[in-house]
Amino acid sequence: RGLHIAVDNEEFSFLKATSKAVQRMSEGELLQMQKSRQLNIDEETYFKIIGDKTASLISTCCEIGSRSATHDTQSIDNITRFGELVGLAFQIRDDLLDYVSRTNLIGKPYANDLKEKKITLPLIHALRSASKNESKSILGMIKKGNLQSADIAHIMSFVRQQGGIEYAQGKSEALINEAIQLLEIFPESVYKTALTEFF
């Protein structure tokens, strides 16, 4: 319905933003599927995937919202980038839940990403920090599939020992701080306060 209204009012910038998001989300999903099979994802590829799969959607929502309220280019650019950074930070935090949460608290199955052979930021950092042999052993366990409780416990311990959780948390916090700084150009309001306190 929203797209129909955009067409009726010749708001083609809305359609362009939405089309771009659909393209990015599709490309991100395909890239993740490929890398899950190959198990060779690095940090740059990880950010490409979560940027396309998650951040693109939030960024587009922010962009369309800002375009509906102003024609000021800087305001639109800042709030669009804000959405991108929020999306990245959100996905990192969501991925962290695989290592620190319990199903009965948040409803997300424990170690679900690992079982699906999804290599996320905490593990990427741990694999990069560990010795080549240790990293190869961990990847071998994941590639084999059918992870048992002992396997999961071993991988979780490996990620913690290599500082993967703290590293991912630090990346998330840096993204949030960058996002909040982008809001400084806007005047104080209940809306700005809501965005800054969103985290």
Short mmCIF file of C-alpha atoms in Angstrom, two decimals:
data_model
loop_
_atom_site.label_atom_id
_atom_site.label_comp_id
_atom_site.label_asym_id
_atom_site.label_seq_id
_atom_site.Cartn_x
_atom_site.Cartn_y
_atom_site.Cartn_z
CA ARG A 1 0.00 0.00 0.00
CA GLY A 2 2.85 2.32 0.87
CA LEU A 3 4.49 1.68 -2.52
CA HIS A 4 1.19 2.41 -4.29
CA ILE A 5 0.89 5.72 -2.47
CA ALA A 6 4.47 6.57 -3.43
CA VAL A 7 3.71 5.87 -7.10
CA ASP A 8 0.45 7.86 -7.02
CA ASN A 9 2.32 10.85 -5.60
CA GLU A 10 5.35 10.36 -7.87
CA GLU A 11 7.64 9.90 -4.89
CA PHE A 12 10.16 7.95 -6.91
CA SER A 13 12.94 8.44 -4.38
CA PHE A 14 10.93 6.23 -2.02
CA LEU A 15 10.71 3.52 -4.68
CA LYS A 16 14.41 3.77 -5.46
CA ALA A 17 15.33 3.41 -1.79
CA THR A 18 13.03 0.42 -1.35
CA SER A 19 14.28 -1.29 -4.51
CA LYS A 20 17.88 -0.82 -3.41
CA ALA A 21 17.09 -2.37 -0.02
CA VAL A 22 15.45 -5.41 -1.64
CA GLN A 23 18.50 -5.88 -3.85
CA ARG A 24 20.92 -5.58 -0.92
CA MET A 25 18.91 -7.98 1.24
CA SER A 26 18.84 -10.56 -1.53
CA GLU A 27 22.56 -10.24 -2.23
CA GLY A 28 23.35 -10.48 1.48
CA GLU A 29 21.33 -13.67 1.87
CA LEU A 30 23.01 -15.28 -1.14
CA LEU A 31 26.47 -14.31 0.10
CA GLN A 32 25.75 -15.73 3.55
CA MET A 33 24.56 -19.01 2.03
CA GLN A 34 27.75 -19.26 -0.02
CA LYS A 35 30.05 -18.46 2.89
CA SER A 36 28.20 -20.85 5.22
CA ARG A 37 29.04 -23.67 2.84
CA GLN A 38 32.67 -22.61 2.43
CA LEU A 39 33.26 -21.55 6.07
CA ASN A 40 35.80 -18.95 4.95
CA ILE A 41 34.14 -15.74 6.10
CA ASP A 42 36.33 -12.86 7.30
CA GLU A 43 35.36 -9.67 9.14
CA GLU A 44 34.98 -7.61 5.97
CA THR A 45 32.63 -10.18 4.46
CA TYR A 46 30.71 -10.45 7.73
CA PHE A 47 30.03 -6.70 7.71
CA LYS A 48 29.01 -6.89 4.07
CA ILE A 49 26.48 -9.62 4.90
CA ILE A 50 24.93 -7.95 7.94
CA GLY A 51 24.99 -4.59 6.19
CA ASP A 52 23.00 -5.98 3.29
CA LYS A 53 20.71 -8.36 5.20
CA THR A 54 19.86 -6.26 8.25
CA ALA A 55 21.21 -2.73 8.15
CA SER A 56 19.84 -2.02 4.67
CA LEU A 57 16.27 -2.48 5.90
CA ILE A 58 16.62 -0.19 8.92
CA SER A 59 18.59 2.34 6.89
CA THR A 60 15.89 2.43 4.22
CA CYS A 61 13.14 2.94 6.78
CA CYS A 62 15.09 5.89 8.19
CA GLU A 63 15.76 7.28 4.73
CA ILE A 64 12.12 7.13 3.64
CA GLY A 65 11.02 8.67 6.92
CA SER A 66 13.46 11.54 6.55
CA ARG A 67 12.60 12.10 2.88
CA SER A 68 8.94 12.39 3.82
CA ALA A 69 9.78 15.17 6.29
CA THR A 70 12.54 17.24 4.66
CA HIS A 71 14.48 17.96 1.48
CA ASP A 72 17.64 18.85 3.39
CA THR A 73 20.35 16.59 1.99
CA GLN A 74 22.52 16.50 5.10
CA SER A 75 19.58 15.61 7.33
CA ILE A 76 18.57 12.78 4.98
CA ASP A 77 22.15 11.50 4.69
CA ASN A 78 22.71 11.60 8.45
CA ILE A 79 19.52 9.79 9.39
CA THR A 80 20.05 7.22 6.61
CA ARG A 81 23.55 6.52 7.88
CA PHE A 82 22.18 6.45 11.43
CA GLY A 83 19.86 3.62 10.38
CA GLU A 84 22.72 1.74 8.75
CA LEU A 85 24.83 1.92 11.91
CA VAL A 86 21.90 0.96 14.12
CA GLY A 87 21.29 -2.07 11.90
CA LEU A 88 24.92 -3.17 12.11
CA ALA A 89 25.03 -2.74 15.89
CA PHE A 90 21.72 -4.57 16.29
CA GLN A 91 22.91 -7.55 14.26
CA ILE A 92 26.19 -7.82 16.16
CA ARG A 93 24.27 -7.80 19.43
CA ASP A 94 21.88 -10.42 18.07
CA ASP A 95 24.82 -12.59 17.03
CA LEU A 96 26.33 -12.21 20.49
CA LEU A 97 23.19 -13.80 21.96
CA ASP A 98 24.33 -17.07 20.41
CA TYR A 99 27.23 -17.03 22.87
CA VAL A 100 25.81 -15.40 26.00
CA SER A 101 22.07 -16.03 26.16
CA ARG A 102 19.73 -18.73 27.29
CA THR A 103 16.63 -19.74 25.35
CA ASN A 104 14.28 -19.34 28.30
CA LEU A 105 15.30 -15.68 28.66
CA ILE A 106 15.03 -14.35 25.11
CA GLY A 107 13.56 -17.17 23.03
CA LYS A 108 16.57 -17.55 20.75
CA PRO A 109 18.01 -21.10 20.74
CA TYR A 110 21.44 -21.30 22.34
CA ALA A 111 24.28 -21.75 19.79
CA ASN A 112 21.75 -21.78 16.97
CA ASP A 113 24.05 -19.91 14.59
CA LEU A 114 26.84 -22.41 15.20
CA LYS A 115 24.52 -25.31 14.50
CA GLU A 116 23.56 -23.65 11.22
CA LYS A 117 27.27 -23.12 10.41
CA LYS A 118 26.94 -19.34 10.55
CA ILE A 119 30.28 -17.74 11.32
CA THR A 120 29.65 -14.47 13.16
CA LEU A 121 31.90 -11.74 14.57
CA PRO A 122 32.80 -13.27 17.97
CA LEU A 123 33.99 -16.45 16.28
CA ILE A 124 35.69 -14.61 13.40
CA HIS A 125 37.80 -12.66 15.89
CA ALA A 126 38.59 -15.77 17.92
CA LEU A 127 39.69 -17.71 14.82
CA ARG A 128 41.87 -14.80 13.73
CA SER A 129 43.48 -14.49 17.18
CA ALA A 130 44.16 -18.19 17.78
CA SER A 131 46.92 -20.35 16.37
CA LYS A 132 46.44 -21.79 12.90
CA ASN A 133 46.10 -25.34 14.21
CA GLU A 134 43.56 -24.38 16.87
CA SER A 135 41.47 -22.42 14.37
CA LYS A 136 41.59 -25.31 11.91
CA SER A 137 40.36 -27.69 14.62
CA ILE A 138 37.42 -25.43 15.52
CA LEU A 139 36.41 -24.99 11.88
CA GLY A 140 36.63 -28.74 11.41
CA MET A 141 34.14 -29.30 14.23
CA ILE A 142 31.72 -26.79 12.75
CA LYS A 143 32.11 -28.12 9.21
CA LYS A 144 31.41 -31.67 10.39
CA GLY A 145 28.04 -30.52 11.70
CA ASN A 146 25.77 -32.27 14.18
CA LEU A 147 27.42 -30.44 17.08
CA GLN A 148 27.00 -32.13 20.43
CA SER A 149 26.84 -30.36 23.79
CA ALA A 150 30.54 -31.00 24.43
CA ASP A 151 31.45 -29.55 21.02
CA ILE A 152 29.41 -26.43 21.65
CA ALA A 153 30.91 -25.97 25.11
CA HIS A 154 34.40 -26.28 23.63
CA ILE A 155 33.70 -23.70 20.91
CA MET A 156 32.09 -21.32 23.39
CA SER A 157 35.12 -21.59 25.67
CA PHE A 158 37.42 -21.01 22.70
CA VAL A 159 35.56 -17.82 21.71
CA ARG A 160 35.65 -16.49 25.27
CA GLN A 161 39.34 -17.27 25.74
CA GLN A 162 40.25 -15.51 22.51
CA GLY A 163 38.29 -12.38 23.47
CA GLY A 164 35.65 -12.77 20.78
CA ILE A 165 32.74 -11.62 22.92
CA GLU A 166 34.49 -8.48 24.17
CA TYR A 167 35.69 -7.68 20.66
CA ALA A 168 32.18 -7.88 19.20
CA GLN A 169 30.75 -5.85 22.08
CA GLY A 170 33.36 -3.18 21.45
CA LYS A 171 32.51 -3.02 17.75
CA SER A 172 28.82 -2.68 18.57
CA GLU A 173 29.43 0.14 21.05
CA ALA A 174 31.62 2.01 18.55
CA LEU A 175 28.88 1.82 15.93
CA ILE A 176 26.30 3.09 18.42
CA ASN A 177 28.50 6.03 19.41
CA GLU A 178 29.01 6.92 15.75
CA ALA A 179 25.26 6.72 15.14
CA ILE A 180 24.47 9.02 18.06
CA GLN A 181 26.98 11.60 16.82
CA LEU A 182 25.10 11.81 13.53
CA LEU A 183 22.06 13.10 15.42
CA GLU A 184 23.93 16.17 16.70
CA ILE A 185 22.85 18.25 13.68
CA PHE A 186 19.20 17.94 14.73
CA PRO A 187 17.59 20.29 17.27
CA GLU A 188 16.68 18.94 20.68
CA SER A 189 13.26 17.28 20.74
CA VAL A 190 11.44 14.32 22.23
CA TYR A 191 12.12 12.49 18.95
CA LYS A 192 15.85 13.04 19.09
CA THR A 193 15.87 11.97 22.73
CA ALA A 194 13.97 8.81 21.83
CA LEU A 195 16.56 7.93 19.19
CA THR A 196 19.55 8.60 21.45
CA GLU A 197 18.00 6.53 24.23
CA PHE A 198 17.01 3.75 21.83
CA PHE A 199 20.15 1.82 22.66
#
